PDB file of C-alpha atoms in Angstrom:
ATOM      1  CA  MET A   1     238.988  70.290 -18.512  1.00  0.00           C
ATOM      2  CA  GLU A   2     240.107  70.297 -22.150  1.00  0.00           C
ATOM      3  CA  ASP A   3     237.124  68.108 -23.045  1.00  0.00           C
ATOM      4  CA  ASP A   4     234.799  70.922 -21.902  1.00  0.00           C
ATOM      5  CA  MET A   5     236.050  73.184 -24.707  1.00  0.00           C
ATOM      6  CA  PRO A   6     233.843  73.241 -27.802  1.00  0.00           C
ATOM      7  CA  LYS A   7     235.193  71.599 -30.941  1.00  0.00           C
ATOM      8  CA  LEU A   8     236.259  73.865 -33.737  1.00  0.00           C
ATOM      9  CA  ALA A   9     233.420  74.081 -36.230  1.00  0.00           C
ATOM     10  CA  THR A  10     233.926  72.560 -39.652  1.00  0.00           C
ATOM     11  CA  ASP A  11     230.686  73.816 -41.177  1.00  0.00           C
ATOM     12  CA  ASP A  12     230.661  74.961 -44.827  1.00  0.00           C
ATOM     13  CA  LYS A  13     228.230  77.725 -43.906  1.00  0.00           C
ATOM     14  CA  GLN A  14     230.452  79.127 -41.154  1.00  0.00           C
ATOM     15  CA  LEU A  15     233.861  80.795 -41.152  1.00  0.00           C
ATOM     16  CA  THR A  16     235.945  80.278 -38.038  1.00  0.00           C
ATOM     17  CA  LEU A  17     238.779  82.722 -37.412  1.00  0.00           C
ATOM     18  CA  ILE A  18     241.439  81.978 -34.824  1.00  0.00           C
ATOM     19  CA  TYR A  19     243.376  85.173 -34.214  1.00  0.00           C
ATOM     20  CA  SER A  20     244.980  87.522 -31.724  1.00  0.00           C
ATOM     21  CA  ALA A  21     243.425  90.980 -31.576  1.00  0.00           C
ATOM     22  CA  GLN A  22     246.876  92.241 -30.604  1.00  0.00           C
ATOM     23  CA  THR A  23     248.061  91.778 -34.188  1.00  0.00           C
ATOM     24  CA  ARG A  24     247.331  93.941 -37.221  1.00  0.00           C
ATOM     25  CA  VAL A  25     246.716  90.969 -39.497  1.00  0.00           C
ATOM     26  CA  GLY A  26     244.330  89.404 -36.986  1.00  0.00           C
ATOM     27  CA  LYS A  27     242.244  92.565 -36.623  1.00  0.00           C
ATOM     28  CA  HIS A  28     242.108  93.173 -40.383  1.00  0.00           C
ATOM     29  CA  ALA A  29     241.275  89.535 -41.183  1.00  0.00           C
ATOM     30  CA  LEU A  30     238.338  89.799 -38.778  1.00  0.00           C
ATOM     31  CA  ALA A  31     237.138  92.958 -40.528  1.00  0.00           C
ATOM     32  CA  TYR A  32     237.210  91.197 -43.922  1.00  0.00           C
ATOM     33  CA  LEU A  33     235.302  88.206 -42.539  1.00  0.00           C
ATOM     34  CA  GLN A  34     232.667  90.455 -41.030  1.00  0.00           C
ATOM     35  CA  GLY A  35     231.867  91.541 -44.590  1.00  0.00           C
ATOM     36  CA  SER A  36     230.810  87.981 -45.407  1.00  0.00           C
ATOM     37  CA  ARG A  37     227.247  86.697 -45.474  1.00  0.00           C
ATOM     38  CA  LYS A  38     228.452  83.544 -43.738  1.00  0.00           C
ATOM     39  CA  LYS A  39     228.159  82.977 -40.026  1.00  0.00           C
ATOM     40  CA  ILE A  40     231.416  83.853 -38.245  1.00  0.00           C
ATOM     41  CA  ASP A  41     232.939  82.253 -35.180  1.00  0.00           C
ATOM     42  CA  ALA A  42     235.741  84.651 -34.242  1.00  0.00           C
ATOM     43  CA  ARG A  43     238.045  83.091 -31.644  1.00  0.00           C
ATOM     44  CA  ASN A  44     240.196  85.823 -30.126  1.00  0.00           C
ATOM     45  CA  ILE A  45     242.857  83.766 -28.368  1.00  0.00           C
ATOM     46  CA  ASP A  46     243.743  86.777 -26.201  1.00  0.00           C
ATOM     47  CA  GLU A  47     240.430  86.325 -24.400  1.00  0.00           C
ATOM     48  CA  ALA A  48     239.716  82.618 -24.812  1.00  0.00           C
ATOM     49  CA  PRO A  49     242.799  80.448 -25.360  1.00  0.00           C
ATOM     50  CA  LEU A  50     242.431  77.209 -27.280  1.00  0.00           C
ATOM     51  CA  THR A  51     243.179  73.892 -25.627  1.00  0.00           C
ATOM     52  CA  GLY A  52     246.271  71.859 -26.301  1.00  0.00           C
ATOM     53  CA  SER A  53     244.229  69.298 -28.230  1.00  0.00           C
ATOM     54  CA  GLN A  54     242.672  72.040 -30.377  1.00  0.00           C
ATOM     55  CA  TRP A  55     246.106  73.465 -31.180  1.00  0.00           C
ATOM     56  CA  ALA A  56     247.418  69.971 -31.980  1.00  0.00           C
ATOM     57  CA  ALA A  57     244.468  69.331 -34.333  1.00  0.00           C
ATOM     58  CA  ILE A  58     245.039  72.667 -36.078  1.00  0.00           C
ATOM     59  CA  ALA A  59     248.762  72.049 -36.542  1.00  0.00           C
ATOM     60  CA  ASP A  60     248.052  68.533 -37.822  1.00  0.00           C
ATOM     61  CA  THR A  61     245.447  69.760 -40.324  1.00  0.00           C
ATOM     62  CA  LEU A  62     247.826  72.463 -41.561  1.00  0.00           C
ATOM     63  CA  GLY A  63     250.612  69.870 -41.847  1.00  0.00           C
ATOM     64  CA  LYS A  64     252.855  71.767 -39.439  1.00  0.00           C
ATOM     65  CA  ASN A  65     254.463  71.309 -36.059  1.00  0.00           C
ATOM     66  CA  LEU A  66     252.896  73.477 -33.369  1.00  0.00           C
ATOM     67  CA  GLY A  67     256.117  75.487 -33.124  1.00  0.00           C
ATOM     68  CA  GLU A  68     255.724  76.498 -36.779  1.00  0.00           C
ATOM     69  CA  LEU A  69     252.588  78.457 -35.840  1.00  0.00           C
ATOM     70  CA  VAL A  70     254.605  80.655 -33.466  1.00  0.00           C
ATOM     71  CA  ASP A  71     256.828  83.629 -34.252  1.00  0.00           C
ATOM     72  CA  THR A  72     259.930  82.254 -32.549  1.00  0.00           C
ATOM     73  CA  GLU A  73     261.654  85.648 -32.707  1.00  0.00           C
ATOM     74  CA  SER A  74     259.115  86.860 -30.160  1.00  0.00           C
ATOM     75  CA  ILE A  75     260.098  84.179 -27.649  1.00  0.00           C
ATOM     76  CA  GLU A  76     261.881  85.374 -24.539  1.00  0.00           C
ATOM     77  CA  LYS A  77     265.608  85.760 -25.111  1.00  0.00           C
ATOM     78  CA  GLY A  78     267.747  83.051 -23.581  1.00  0.00           C
ATOM     79  CA  LYS A  79     265.229  80.296 -24.362  1.00  0.00           C
ATOM     80  CA  ASP A  80     266.026  77.802 -27.092  1.00  0.00           C
ATOM     81  CA  ALA A  81     262.818  77.224 -29.043  1.00  0.00           C
ATOM     82  CA  ASN A  82     264.323  74.075 -30.566  1.00  0.00           C
ATOM     83  CA  ASP A  83     263.965  72.374 -27.180  1.00  0.00           C
ATOM     84  CA  PHE A  84     260.252  73.190 -26.797  1.00  0.00           C
ATOM     85  CA  SER A  85     257.730  70.356 -26.542  1.00  0.00           C
ATOM     86  CA  THR A  86     254.143  70.546 -27.765  1.00  0.00           C
ATOM     87  CA  ASP A  87     253.074  71.415 -24.205  1.00  0.00           C
ATOM     88  CA  ASP A  88     255.636  74.234 -24.134  1.00  0.00           C
ATOM     89  CA  TRP A  89     254.214  75.691 -27.364  1.00  0.00           C
ATOM     90  CA  VAL A  90     250.669  75.493 -25.981  1.00  0.00           C
ATOM     91  CA  LYS A  91     251.817  77.410 -22.886  1.00  0.00           C
ATOM     92  CA  VAL A  92     253.526  80.030 -25.072  1.00  0.00           C
ATOM     93  CA  LEU A  93     250.338  80.524 -27.100  1.00  0.00           C
ATOM     94  CA  GLU A  94     248.268  80.632 -23.915  1.00  0.00           C
ATOM     95  CA  HIS A  95     250.428  83.264 -22.199  1.00  0.00           C
ATOM     96  CA  GLN A  96     251.578  85.228 -25.268  1.00  0.00           C
ATOM     97  CA  PRO A  97     248.819  84.809 -27.878  1.00  0.00           C
ATOM     98  CA  GLN A  98     250.225  87.614 -30.031  1.00  0.00           C
ATOM     99  CA  VAL A  99     253.056  85.265 -31.095  1.00  0.00           C
ATOM    100  CA  LEU A 100     250.682  83.320 -33.365  1.00  0.00           C
ATOM    101  CA  THR A 101     252.389  83.950 -36.709  1.00  0.00           C
ATOM    102  CA  HIS A 102     249.206  84.339 -38.758  1.00  0.00           C
ATOM    103  CA  PRO A 103     245.485  84.048 -38.105  1.00  0.00           C
ATOM    104  CA  ILE A 104     243.842  80.774 -39.095  1.00  0.00           C
ATOM    105  CA  VAL A 105     240.604  80.573 -41.087  1.00  0.00           C
ATOM    106  CA  ILE A 106     238.462  77.448 -41.166  1.00  0.00           C
ATOM    107  CA  ASN A 107     235.575  76.855 -43.557  1.00  0.00           C
ATOM    108  CA  GLY A 108     234.239  73.326 -43.693  1.00  0.00           C
ATOM    109  CA  GLU A 109     237.201  71.011 -44.213  1.00  0.00           C
ATOM    110  CA  GLU A 110     239.398  73.844 -45.542  1.00  0.00           C
ATOM    111  CA  MET A 111     241.869  75.418 -43.118  1.00  0.00           C
ATOM    112  CA  LYS A 112     244.447  78.063 -43.973  1.00  0.00           C
ATOM    113  CA  GLN A 113     246.828  80.431 -42.217  1.00  0.00           C
ATOM    114  CA  VAL A 114     246.516  83.892 -43.725  1.00  0.00           C
ATOM    115  CA  ALA A 115     249.633  86.044 -43.833  1.00  0.00           C
ATOM    116  CA  ASN A 116     247.774  88.891 -45.520  1.00  0.00           C
ATOM    117  CA  PRO A 117     244.235  89.867 -44.443  1.00  0.00           C
ATOM    118  CA  THR A 118     243.002  89.918 -48.062  1.00  0.00           C
ATOM    119  CA  GLU A 119     243.700  86.171 -48.282  1.00  0.00           C
ATOM    120  CA  VAL A 120     240.431  85.577 -46.415  1.00  0.00           C
ATOM    121  CA  LEU A 121     238.647  86.656 -49.605  1.00  0.00           C
ATOM    122  CA  SER A 122     239.489  83.260 -51.095  1.00  0.00           C
ATOM    123  CA  PHE A 123     236.839  81.856 -48.727  1.00  0.00           C
ATOM    124  CA  PHE A 124     234.221  84.152 -50.329  1.00  0.00           C
ATOM    125  CA  GLY A 125     234.773  82.922 -53.888  1.00  0.00           C
ATOM    126  CA  VAL A 126     235.968  86.315 -55.182  1.00  0.00           C
ATOM    127  CA  ASP A 127     239.297  87.553 -56.448  1.00  0.00           C
ATOM    128  CA  SER A 128     241.475  89.737 -54.248  1.00  0.00           C
ATOM    129  CA  ALA A 129     239.822  92.960 -55.358  1.00  0.00           C
ATOM    130  CA  GLY A 130     236.279  91.616 -55.483  1.00  0.00           C
ATOM    131  CA  ILE A 131     235.938  93.163 -58.945  1.00  0.00           C
ATOM    132  CA  GLU A 132     234.268  91.439 -61.860  1.00  0.00           C
ATOM    133  CA  LYS A 133     236.828  90.654 -64.516  1.00  0.00           C
ATOM    134  CA  THR A 134     236.228  91.192 -68.226  1.00  0.00           C
ATOM    135  CA  PRO A 135     237.947  89.373 -71.068  1.00  0.00           C
ATOM    136  CA  TYR A 136     240.908  91.095 -72.669  1.00  0.00           C
ATOM    137  CA  THR A 137     239.364  90.539 -76.093  1.00  0.00           C
ATOM    138  CA  GLU A 138     236.400  92.837 -75.465  1.00  0.00           C
ATOM    139  CA  GLU A 139     236.666  96.107 -77.334  1.00  0.00           C
ATOM    140  CA  PRO A 140     236.263  99.184 -75.199  1.00  0.00           C
ATOM    141  CA  SER A 141     233.098 101.108 -75.928  1.00  0.00           C
ATOM    142  CA  THR A 142     232.754 104.854 -76.105  1.00  0.00           C
ATOM    143  CA  PRO A 143     229.643 107.054 -75.965  1.00  0.00           C
ATOM    144  CA  ASP A 144     229.917 107.419 -79.774  1.00  0.00           C
ATOM    145  CA  ASP A 145     229.599 103.636 -80.196  1.00  0.00           C
ATOM    146  CA  VAL A 146     226.311 103.633 -78.312  1.00  0.00           C
ATOM    147  CA  SER A 147     224.659 106.408 -80.360  1.00  0.00           C
ATOM    148  CA  SER A 148     225.562 105.011 -83.801  1.00  0.00           C
TER     149      SER A 148
END
């Protein structure tokens, strides 16, 4: 059945967010993305879990092991996370999606885990405040400067 799942989009005109709505960072990252003019594919893994092959592709693209995407401190006590296989991690993410350490944003070929919701702004081409910067060498002007 994994082949029936849609591929994760890698379109430059679309932002894909993989997140858990049970986490603060996930909810806030979604809010930032909704302010974009780009098309958004928000994948709330609480409602629609990803397949094992999708998780494996994500981990591979990020250059991580699947277990590195999981907050291991949230794993049930008495279980040794070091012994988990890829299939075990997929099951953990499927049954406890809130253990995803940070939401994942995909735009074209770029993929990034965002620890802070404002990091999604890097996909918009603006600085963290979204404020136009001025050079330090510009002299401040006052109303008197304008009238003279």
